[in-house]
Amino acid sequence: MLRQNRNHRILKEIGYQREAVLEYAKQWAKGRNPRYLDFEHMGGDCTNFASQCIYAGSGVMNYTPTMGWYYSSGSNRSPSWTGVVYLYNFLTGNKGPYGVETNEKGVEPGDIVQLGNKNGYYHSPVVVDVAGNNILVAAHSYDAYMRPLDSYIYEKVRFIHIQGVRNW
């Protein structure tokens, strides 16, 4: 799909490389990529890790101030790179990697799960395998790879199916 904006830039639809997401998750789920700051002791590293995985599968960042999705350094990043709710808002409404909320039957490896309680959503694992009703995830903060989703304790869950990537 191609669309032009008022500056005559063309918006292109490019594929989301799920295999690249899975390779990245496997390599870094139980370690830290030195290119990124570790936020584990600053509120948690789960959404930072999820964003790294999504970036591995998209190759596109959106440098729009405040509402974009990007990481240049620990002090130069968008709220959506490390914030659970901000990542959801970005993926379901902006340019770059994009997705829709779905249920567990609509989730695929490379998608994102967000866990929550009555106070809101607080954790963003990456789906690495789906076998029947068994969803396996990778995550940071409590490092995990191939962890069953049903081993977590949570009050609510939402699934974000990454549909593709848009790039100018």
Coordinates of N, CA, C and O in Angstrom, one line a residue:
M1 N 0.8 -1.2 0.0 CA 0.0 0.0 0.0 C 0.9 1.2 0.0 O 1.8 1.3 0.8
L2 N 0.6 2.2 -0.9 CA 1.3 3.4 -0.9 C 0.4 4.6 -0.8 O -0.7 4.6 -1.3
R3 N 0.7 5.6 0.1 CA 0.0 6.8 0.2 C 0.9 7.9 0.3 O 2.0 7.8 0.8
Q4 N 0.5 9.1 -0.2 CA 1.3 10.3 -0.1 C 0.8 11.2 1.0 O -0.4 11.3 1.2
N5 N 1.7 11.9 1.7 CA 1.2 12.9 2.6 C 1.4 14.3 2.0 O 1.8 14.4 0.8
R6 N 1.1 15.3 2.7 CA 1.1 16.7 2.1 C 2.5 17.1 1.7 O 2.6 18.0 0.9
N7 N 3.5 16.5 2.2 CA 4.9 16.9 1.8 C 5.4 16.0 0.7 O 6.5 16.0 0.3
H8 N 4.5 15.2 0.1 CA 4.7 14.3 -1.0 C 5.7 13.2 -0.7 O 6.3 12.6 -1.6
R9 N 5.8 12.9 0.6 CA 6.5 11.7 1.0 C 5.5 10.5 0.8 O 4.4 10.6 1.1
I10 N 6.0 9.4 0.4 CA 5.2 8.2 0.2 C 5.3 7.3 1.5 O 6.4 6.9 1.9
L11 N 4.1 6.9 2.0 CA 4.0 6.0 3.1 C 4.0 4.6 2.5 O 3.1 4.3 1.7
K12 N 5.0 3.8 2.9 CA 5.1 2.4 2.3 C 4.7 1.4 3.4 O 5.1 1.6 4.6
E13 N 4.1 0.4 3.0 CA 3.8 -0.7 3.9 C 5.0 -1.7 3.7 O 5.3 -2.2 2.6
I14 N 5.7 -2.0 4.8 CA 6.8 -3.0 4.7 C 6.5 -4.1 5.7 O 5.7 -3.9 6.7
G15 N 7.0 -5.3 5.5 CA 6.7 -6.4 6.3 C 7.3 -6.4 7.7 O 8.3 -5.8 7.9
Y16 N 6.6 -7.1 8.6 CA 7.1 -7.3 10.0 C 7.8 -8.6 10.0 O 7.1 -9.7 9.6
Q17 N 9.0 -8.7 10.3 CA 9.8 -9.9 10.2 C 9.8 -10.6 11.5 O 10.6 -10.5 12.4
R18 N 8.8 -11.5 11.7 CA 8.6 -12.2 12.9 C 9.8 -13.1 13.3 O 10.1 -13.2 14.5
E19 N 10.4 -13.7 12.3 CA 11.6 -14.6 12.6 C 12.7 -13.7 13.2 O 13.4 -14.2 14.1
A20 N 12.9 -12.5 12.8 CA 13.9 -11.6 13.4 C 13.6 -11.3 14.8 O 14.4 -11.2 15.7
V21 N 12.3 -11.1 15.1 CA 11.8 -10.8 16.5 C 12.2 -12.0 17.3 O 12.7 -11.9 18.4
L22 N 11.9 -13.2 16.9 CA 12.1 -14.4 17.7 C 13.6 -14.7 17.9 O 14.0 -15.1 19.0
E23 N 14.4 -14.5 16.9 CA 15.9 -14.6 17.0 C 16.4 -13.6 18.1 O 17.2 -14.0 18.9
Y24 N 15.9 -12.4 18.0 CA 16.4 -11.4 19.0 C 15.9 -11.8 20.4 O 16.7 -11.7 21.3
A25 N 14.7 -12.2 20.5 CA 14.2 -12.5 21.8 C 15.0 -13.7 22.4 O 15.3 -13.7 23.6
K26 N 15.3 -14.7 21.6 CA 16.1 -15.8 22.1 C 17.5 -15.4 22.5 O 18.0 -15.8 23.6
Q27 N 18.1 -14.5 21.7 CA 19.5 -14.1 22.1 C 19.5 -13.2 23.3 O 20.4 -13.4 24.1
W28 N 18.5 -12.3 23.5 CA 18.7 -11.3 24.6 C 17.7 -11.5 25.7 O 17.7 -10.7 26.7
A29 N 16.8 -12.5 25.8 CA 15.8 -12.6 26.8 C 16.5 -12.8 28.2 O 16.0 -12.3 29.2
K30 N 17.6 -13.4 28.2 CA 18.3 -13.7 29.5 C 19.6 -12.9 29.6 O 20.5 -13.3 30.4
G31 N 19.7 -11.8 28.9 CA 20.9 -11.0 28.9 C 20.5 -9.6 28.5 O 19.3 -9.3 28.3
R32 N 21.5 -8.7 28.4 CA 21.2 -7.3 28.0 C 22.0 -6.9 26.8 O 23.3 -7.1 26.8
N33 N 21.4 -6.4 25.8 CA 22.1 -5.8 24.6 C 22.8 -4.6 25.1 O 22.1 -3.6 25.5
P34 N 24.1 -4.4 24.9 CA 24.8 -3.3 25.4 C 24.4 -2.0 24.7 O 24.8 -0.9 25.1
R35 N 23.7 -2.1 23.5 CA 23.3 -0.9 22.8 C 22.2 -0.1 23.5 O 21.9 1.0 23.2
Y36 N 21.5 -0.8 24.5 CA 20.4 -0.2 25.2 C 20.6 -0.1 26.7 O 21.2 -1.0 27.2
L37 N 20.2 1.0 27.3 CA 20.2 1.1 28.7 C 19.3 0.1 29.4 O 18.2 -0.2 28.8
D38 N 19.7 -0.5 30.5 CA 18.9 -1.5 31.2 C 18.1 -0.7 32.2 O 18.6 -0.1 33.1
F39 N 16.8 -0.8 32.1 CA 15.9 0.0 33.0 C 15.3 -0.9 34.1 O 14.4 -0.5 34.8
E40 N 15.9 -2.0 34.4 CA 15.4 -2.9 35.4 C 15.3 -2.3 36.7 O 14.3 -2.5 37.5
H41 N 16.2 -1.5 37.1 CA 16.2 -0.9 38.5 C 15.7 0.6 38.4 O 15.8 1.3 39.3
M42 N 15.0 0.9 37.3 CA 14.4 2.2 37.1 C 12.9 2.1 36.7 O 12.4 2.8 35.9
G43 N 12.3 1.1 37.3 CA 10.9 0.9 37.0 C 10.6 -0.4 36.2 O 9.5 -0.8 36.0
G44 N 11.6 -1.0 35.6 CA 11.5 -2.2 34.8 C 12.0 -2.1 33.4 O 12.0 -1.0 32.8
D45 N 12.4 -3.2 32.9 CA 13.0 -3.3 31.6 C 12.1 -4.0 30.6 O 12.5 -4.2 29.4
C46 N 10.9 -4.4 30.9 CA 10.1 -5.3 30.1 C 9.7 -4.6 28.8 O 9.8 -5.2 27.7
T47 N 9.2 -3.4 28.8 CA 8.8 -2.7 27.6 C 10.0 -2.3 26.7 O 9.9 -2.3 25.5
N48 N 11.1 -1.9 27.4 CA 12.3 -1.7 26.6 C 12.7 -2.9 25.8 O 13.0 -2.8 24.6
F49 N 12.7 -4.1 26.4 CA 13.0 -5.3 25.8 C 11.9 -5.6 24.6 O 12.3 -6.0 23.5
A50 N 10.7 -5.4 24.9 CA 9.6 -5.6 23.9 C 9.9 -4.7 22.7 O 9.8 -5.1 21.6
S51 N 10.2 -3.4 23.0 CA 10.5 -2.5 21.9 C 11.7 -2.9 21.1 O 11.7 -2.8 19.9
Q52 N 12.7 -3.4 21.8 CA 13.9 -3.9 21.0 C 13.5 -5.0 20.1 O 14.0 -5.1 19.0
C53 N 12.7 -5.9 20.6 CA 12.2 -7.1 19.8 C 11.4 -6.6 18.6 O 11.7 -7.0 17.4
I54 N 10.5 -5.7 18.8 CA 9.7 -5.1 17.7 C 10.6 -4.4 16.7 O 10.4 -4.6 15.5
Y55 N 11.6 -3.7 17.2 CA 12.5 -3.0 16.3 C 13.3 -4.0 15.4 O 13.6 -3.8 14.2
A56 N 13.7 -5.1 16.1 CA 14.4 -6.2 15.3 C 13.6 -6.7 14.2 O 14.1 -7.1 13.1
G57 N 12.3 -6.7 14.3 CA 11.4 -7.2 13.3 C 10.9 -6.1 12.3 O 10.3 -6.5 11.3
S58 N 11.1 -4.9 12.7 CA 10.6 -3.8 11.8 C 11.7 -3.0 11.1 O 11.5 -2.5 10.0
G59 N 12.8 -2.7 11.9 CA 13.9 -1.9 11.4 C 13.5 -0.4 11.2 O 14.2 0.3 10.6
V60 N 12.4 0.0 11.8 CA 11.8 1.3 11.6 C 11.6 1.9 13.0 O 11.0 1.3 13.9
M61 N 12.0 3.1 13.2 CA 11.6 3.9 14.4 C 10.9 5.1 13.9 O 11.0 5.5 12.8
N62 N 10.1 5.7 14.8 CA 9.3 6.9 14.5 C 9.8 8.0 15.4 O 9.6 7.9 16.6
Y63 N 10.5 9.0 14.9 CA 11.2 10.0 15.7 C 10.3 11.2 16.0 O 10.8 12.3 16.4
T64 N 9.0 11.0 15.8 CA 8.1 12.1 16.2 C 8.2 12.4 17.7 O 8.0 11.5 18.5
P65 N 8.5 13.7 18.1 CA 8.7 14.0 19.5 C 7.4 13.6 20.3 O 6.3 13.8 19.8
T66 N 7.6 13.1 21.4 CA 6.6 12.7 22.4 C 5.7 11.5 21.9 O 5.6 10.5 22.6
M67 N 5.1 11.6 20.8 CA 4.1 10.6 20.3 C 4.8 9.5 19.4 O 4.1 8.6 19.0
G68 N 6.1 9.6 19.2 CA 6.7 8.6 18.3 C 7.1 7.4 19.1 O 6.7 7.1 20.2
W69 N 8.0 6.6 18.5 CA 8.5 5.4 19.1 C 10.0 5.3 18.7 O 10.3 5.0 17.5
Y70 N 10.9 5.6 19.5 CA 12.3 5.6 19.2 C 13.2 5.5 20.4 O 12.8 5.8 21.5
Y71 N 14.5 5.1 20.1 CA 15.5 5.0 21.2 C 16.8 5.5 20.5 O 17.3 4.8 19.6
S72 N 17.4 6.5 21.0 CA 18.7 7.0 20.6 C 19.7 6.7 21.8 O 20.9 6.4 21.5
S73 N 19.2 6.9 23.0 CA 20.0 6.7 24.2 C 19.0 6.6 25.4 O 17.9 6.9 25.2
G74 N 19.6 6.3 26.5 CA 18.8 6.2 27.7 C 18.0 7.5 28.0 O 16.9 7.5 28.6
S75 N 18.7 8.7 27.7 CA 18.0 10.0 27.9 C 17.4 10.6 26.7 O 16.8 11.6 26.8
N76 N 17.4 9.9 25.6 CA 16.8 10.4 24.3 C 16.0 9.2 23.7 O 16.5 8.5 22.8
R77 N 14.8 9.1 24.2 CA 13.9 8.0 23.8 C 12.5 8.5 23.9 O 12.2 9.5 24.7
S78 N 11.6 7.9 23.2 CA 10.2 8.3 23.4 C 9.6 7.5 24.6 O 10.1 6.5 25.0
P79 N 8.5 8.1 25.2 CA 7.8 7.4 26.3 C 7.4 6.0 25.9 O 7.3 5.1 26.7
S80 N 7.0 5.8 24.6 CA 6.5 4.6 24.1 C 7.6 3.5 24.1 O 7.2 2.3 24.0
W81 N 8.8 3.8 24.1 CA 9.9 2.8 24.0 C 9.9 2.0 25.3 O 10.2 0.8 25.3
T82 N 9.7 2.7 26.4 CA 9.8 2.0 27.7 C 8.6 2.0 28.6 O 8.5 1.3 29.6
G83 N 7.5 2.6 28.2 CA 6.3 2.7 28.9 C 5.2 1.8 28.4 O 4.8 1.9 27.2
V84 N 4.6 0.9 29.3 CA 3.7 -0.1 28.9 C 2.5 0.6 28.1 O 2.1 0.2 27.0
V85 N 1.8 1.5 28.8 CA 0.6 2.2 28.2 C 1.0 2.9 26.9 O 0.3 2.9 25.9
Y86 N 2.1 3.6 27.0 CA 2.5 4.4 25.8 C 2.9 3.5 24.6 O 2.6 3.9 23.5
L87 N 3.4 2.3 24.8 CA 3.7 1.4 23.7 C 2.4 1.0 23.1 O 2.2 0.9 21.9
Y88 N 1.4 0.6 24.0 CA 0.1 0.2 23.5 C -0.5 1.3 22.6 O -1.0 1.1 21.5
N89 N -0.5 2.5 23.1 CA -1.1 3.7 22.4 C -0.4 3.9 21.0 O -1.0 4.2 20.0
F90 N 1.0 3.7 21.0 CA 1.7 3.9 19.8 C 1.3 2.8 18.8 O 1.0 3.1 17.6
L91 N 1.4 1.6 19.2 CA 1.2 0.5 18.3 C -0.2 0.5 17.7 O -0.4 0.0 16.6
T92 N -1.2 0.9 18.5 CA -2.6 0.9 18.0 C -3.0 2.2 17.3 O -4.2 2.3 17.0
G93 N -2.1 3.1 17.2 CA -2.5 4.4 16.6 C -1.5 5.2 15.8 O -1.8 6.4 15.5
N94 N -0.4 4.7 15.5 CA 0.7 5.6 14.9 C 1.4 5.0 13.7 O 1.1 3.8 13.3
K95 N 2.3 5.7 13.1 CA 3.1 5.2 12.0 C 4.3 4.5 12.5 O 4.9 4.8 13.5
G96 N 4.8 3.5 11.8 CA 5.9 2.6 12.2 C 5.3 1.2 12.3 O 4.3 0.9 11.6
P97 N 5.8 0.4 13.3 CA 5.2 -0.8 13.5 C 3.8 -0.5 14.1 O 3.6 0.5 14.8
Y98 N 2.8 -1.3 13.7 CA 1.4 -1.0 14.2 C 0.7 -2.3 14.4 O 1.0 -3.4 13.8
G99 N -0.3 -2.2 15.2 CA -1.1 -3.4 15.5 C -2.5 -3.1 16.0 O -2.9 -2.0 16.1
V100 N -3.2 -4.2 16.4 CA -4.5 -4.1 16.9 C -4.6 -5.0 18.1 O -3.9 -6.0 18.3
E101 N -5.5 -4.6 19.0 CA -5.8 -5.4 20.2 C -6.6 -6.7 19.7 O -7.4 -6.5 18.9
T102 N -6.2 -7.8 20.2 CA -6.9 -9.1 19.8 C -7.1 -9.9 21.1 O -6.8 -9.5 22.2
N103 N -7.5 -11.1 20.9 CA -7.6 -12.1 22.0 C -6.5 -13.1 21.8 O -5.8 -13.1 20.9
E104 N -6.5 -14.1 22.7 CA -5.4 -15.1 22.7 C -5.5 -15.9 21.4 O -4.5 -16.5 21.0
K105 N -6.6 -16.0 20.8 CA -6.7 -16.8 19.5 C -6.1 -16.1 18.3 O -5.8 -16.7 17.3
G106 N -6.0 -14.7 18.5 CA -5.5 -13.9 17.4 C -4.0 -13.6 17.5 O -3.5 -12.8 16.7
V107 N -3.3 -14.2 18.5 CA -1.9 -13.8 18.8 C -1.0 -14.8 18.0 O -1.3 -15.9 17.8
E108 N 0.1 -14.2 17.6 CA 1.2 -15.0 16.9 C 2.5 -14.7 17.5 O 2.7 -13.7 18.2
P109 N 3.5 -15.6 17.3 CA 4.8 -15.3 17.8 C 5.3 -14.0 17.1 O 5.1 -13.7 16.0
G110 N 5.9 -13.1 18.0 CA 6.3 -11.8 17.6 C 5.4 -10.7 18.1 O 5.7 -9.5 18.0
D111 N 4.2 -11.1 18.6 CA 3.2 -10.2 19.1 C 3.6 -9.8 20.6 O 4.5 -10.4 21.1
I112 N 2.8 -8.9 21.1 CA 3.0 -8.4 22.5 C 1.8 -8.7 23.4 O 0.7 -8.6 22.9
V113 N 2.1 -9.1 24.6 CA 1.1 -9.3 25.6 C 1.3 -8.3 26.7 O 2.5 -7.9 27.0
Q114 N 0.2 -7.7 27.2 CA 0.4 -6.8 28.3 C -0.5 -7.3 29.5 O -1.7 -7.6 29.3
L115 N 0.2 -7.4 30.7 CA -0.5 -7.9 31.9 C -0.8 -6.7 32.8 O -0.1 -5.7 32.8
G116 N -1.9 -6.8 33.5 CA -2.3 -5.7 34.4 C -3.1 -6.1 35.6 O -3.4 -7.3 35.8
N117 N -3.4 -5.1 36.4 CA -4.2 -5.3 37.6 C -5.2 -4.1 37.6 O -5.3 -3.3 36.6
K118 N -5.9 -3.9 38.7 CA -6.9 -2.8 38.8 C -6.3 -1.5 38.6 O -7.0 -0.5 38.3
N119 N -5.0 -1.3 38.8 CA -4.3 0.0 38.7 C -3.8 0.3 37.3 O -3.3 1.3 37.0
G120 N -3.9 -0.7 36.4 CA -3.5 -0.5 35.0 C -2.6 -1.7 34.5 O -2.4 -2.7 35.2
Y121 N -2.0 -1.5 33.4 CA -1.1 -2.5 32.8 C 0.3 -2.2 33.2 O 0.7 -1.0 33.3
Y122 N 1.1 -3.3 33.5 CA 2.4 -3.1 34.1 C 3.5 -4.0 33.5 O 4.7 -3.8 33.9
H123 N 3.2 -4.9 32.5 CA 4.2 -5.8 32.0 C 4.0 -6.1 30.6 O 2.8 -6.2 30.2
S124 N 5.0 -6.1 29.8 CA 4.9 -6.3 28.3 C 5.8 -7.5 27.8 O 6.8 -7.3 27.2
P125 N 5.4 -8.7 28.0 CA 6.2 -9.8 27.4 C 6.0 -9.9 25.9 O 5.0 -9.5 25.4
V126 N 6.9 -10.6 25.3 CA 6.9 -10.8 23.8 C 6.5 -12.3 23.6 O 7.1 -13.2 24.2
V127 N 5.5 -12.5 22.7 CA 5.1 -13.9 22.4 C 6.2 -14.6 21.6 O 6.6 -14.0 20.5
V128 N 6.7 -15.7 22.0 CA 7.7 -16.4 21.2 C 7.2 -17.8 20.7 O 7.8 -18.3 19.8
D129 N 6.1 -18.3 21.2 CA 5.5 -19.5 20.6 C 4.0 -19.6 21.0 O 3.7 -19.1 22.1
V130 N 3.2 -20.2 20.2 CA 1.8 -20.5 20.5 C 1.6 -21.9 20.0 O 1.8 -22.3 18.9
A131 N 1.2 -22.7 21.0 CA 0.9 -24.1 20.7 C -0.4 -24.5 21.3 O -0.6 -24.6 22.6
G132 N -1.5 -24.4 20.5 CA -2.8 -24.6 21.0 C -3.2 -23.4 21.9 O -3.1 -22.3 21.5
N133 N -3.6 -23.7 23.1 CA -3.9 -22.7 24.1 C -2.7 -22.2 24.9 O -2.8 -21.4 25.8
N134 N -1.5 -22.8 24.6 CA -0.3 -22.5 25.4 C 0.5 -21.4 24.7 O 1.0 -21.6 23.7
I135 N 0.5 -20.2 25.4 CA 1.3 -19.1 24.9 C 2.6 -19.0 25.7 O 2.5 -18.9 26.9
L136 N 3.7 -19.0 25.0 CA 5.0 -18.9 25.6 C 5.6 -17.5 25.3 O 5.5 -17.0 24.2
V137 N 6.2 -16.9 26.3 CA 6.7 -15.6 26.2 C 8.2 -15.4 26.6 O 8.7 -16.3 27.3
A138 N 8.8 -14.3 26.1 CA 10.1 -13.9 26.6 C 9.9 -12.5 27.2 O 9.1 -11.7 26.8
A139 N 10.7 -12.2 28.3 CA 10.5 -10.9 28.9 C 11.8 -10.6 29.7 O 12.6 -11.4 30.0
H140 N 11.9 -9.3 30.0 CA 12.9 -8.8 30.9 C 12.2 -8.3 32.2 O 11.0 -8.3 32.3
S141 N 13.0 -7.9 33.1 CA 12.7 -7.5 34.5 C 12.7 -8.8 35.4 O 13.5 -8.9 36.3
Y142 N 11.9 -9.7 35.0 CA 12.1 -11.1 35.5 C 12.4 -11.9 34.3 O 11.5 -12.3 33.5
D143 N 13.7 -12.0 34.0 CA 14.1 -12.5 32.7 C 13.5 -13.9 32.5 O 13.5 -14.8 33.3
A144 N 13.0 -14.1 31.3 CA 12.3 -15.3 30.9 C 12.4 -15.6 29.4 O 12.4 -14.6 28.6
Y145 N 12.5 -16.8 29.1 CA 12.4 -17.3 27.7 C 11.6 -18.6 27.6 O 11.9 -19.5 28.4
M146 N 10.6 -18.6 26.8 CA 9.7 -19.8 26.7 C 8.9 -20.0 28.0 O 8.6 -21.1 28.3
R147 N 8.6 -18.9 28.7 CA 7.8 -19.0 29.9 C 6.3 -19.1 29.5 O 5.8 -18.2 28.8
P148 N 5.6 -20.0 30.1 CA 4.2 -20.1 29.8 C 3.5 -18.8 30.4 O 3.7 -18.4 31.5
L149 N 2.6 -18.2 29.6 CA 1.9 -17.1 30.0 C 1.1 -17.3 31.2 O 1.0 -16.5 32.1
D150 N 0.5 -18.5 31.3 CA -0.4 -18.9 32.4 C 0.4 -19.1 33.7 O -0.2 -19.3 34.8
S151 N 1.7 -18.9 33.7 CA 2.5 -19.0 35.0 C 2.6 -17.7 35.6 O 3.1 -17.6 36.8
Y152 N 2.2 -16.6 35.0 CA 2.2 -15.3 35.5 C 0.9 -15.1 36.4 O -0.1 -15.7 36.1
I153 N 0.9 -14.2 37.4 CA -0.2 -13.8 38.1 C -0.6 -12.4 37.7 O 0.2 -11.5 37.8
Y154 N -1.9 -12.3 37.2 CA -2.3 -11.0 36.7 C -3.9 -11.0 36.8 O -4.5 -12.0 36.8
E155 N -4.4 -9.8 36.8 CA -5.9 -9.7 36.8 C -6.5 -9.4 35.4 O -7.6 -9.8 35.2
K156 N -5.7 -8.8 34.6 CA -6.2 -8.6 33.2 C -5.1 -8.7 32.2 O -3.9 -8.6 32.6
V157 N -5.4 -9.0 31.0 CA -4.5 -9.2 29.9 C -5.0 -8.6 28.6 O -6.2 -8.6 28.4
R158 N -4.1 -8.1 27.8 CA -4.5 -7.7 26.5 C -3.4 -8.1 25.6 O -2.2 -8.2 25.9
F159 N -3.7 -8.5 24.4 CA -2.8 -9.0 23.3 C -2.8 -7.9 22.2 O -3.8 -7.5 21.8
I160 N -1.6 -7.6 21.7 CA -1.4 -6.7 20.6 C -0.8 -7.5 19.5 O 0.3 -7.9 19.5
H161 N -1.6 -7.7 18.4 CA -1.2 -8.3 17.2 C -0.5 -7.3 16.3 O -1.2 -6.4 15.9
I162 N 0.8 -7.5 16.0 CA 1.5 -6.6 15.1 C 1.1 -6.9 13.7 O 1.3 -8.0 13.2
Q163 N 0.4 -6.0 13.0 CA -0.1 -6.2 11.7 C 0.9 -5.9 10.6 O 0.9 -6.5 9.5
G164 N 1.8 -5.0 10.9 CA 2.8 -4.6 9.8 C 3.6 -3.5 10.3 O 3.6 -3.1 11.4
V165 N 4.3 -2.8 9.3 CA 5.1 -1.7 9.5 C 4.9 -0.7 8.4 O 4.8 -1.0 7.2
R166 N 4.7 0.6 8.8 CA 4.6 1.7 7.9 C 5.9 2.5 7.9 O 6.4 2.8 9.0
N167 N 6.3 2.9 6.8 CA 7.5 3.8 6.8 C 7.4 4.8 5.7 O 6.9 4.6 4.6
W168 N 7.8 6.0 6.0 CA 7.8 7.1 5.0 C 9.0 7.0 4.1 O 10.1 6.6 4.4

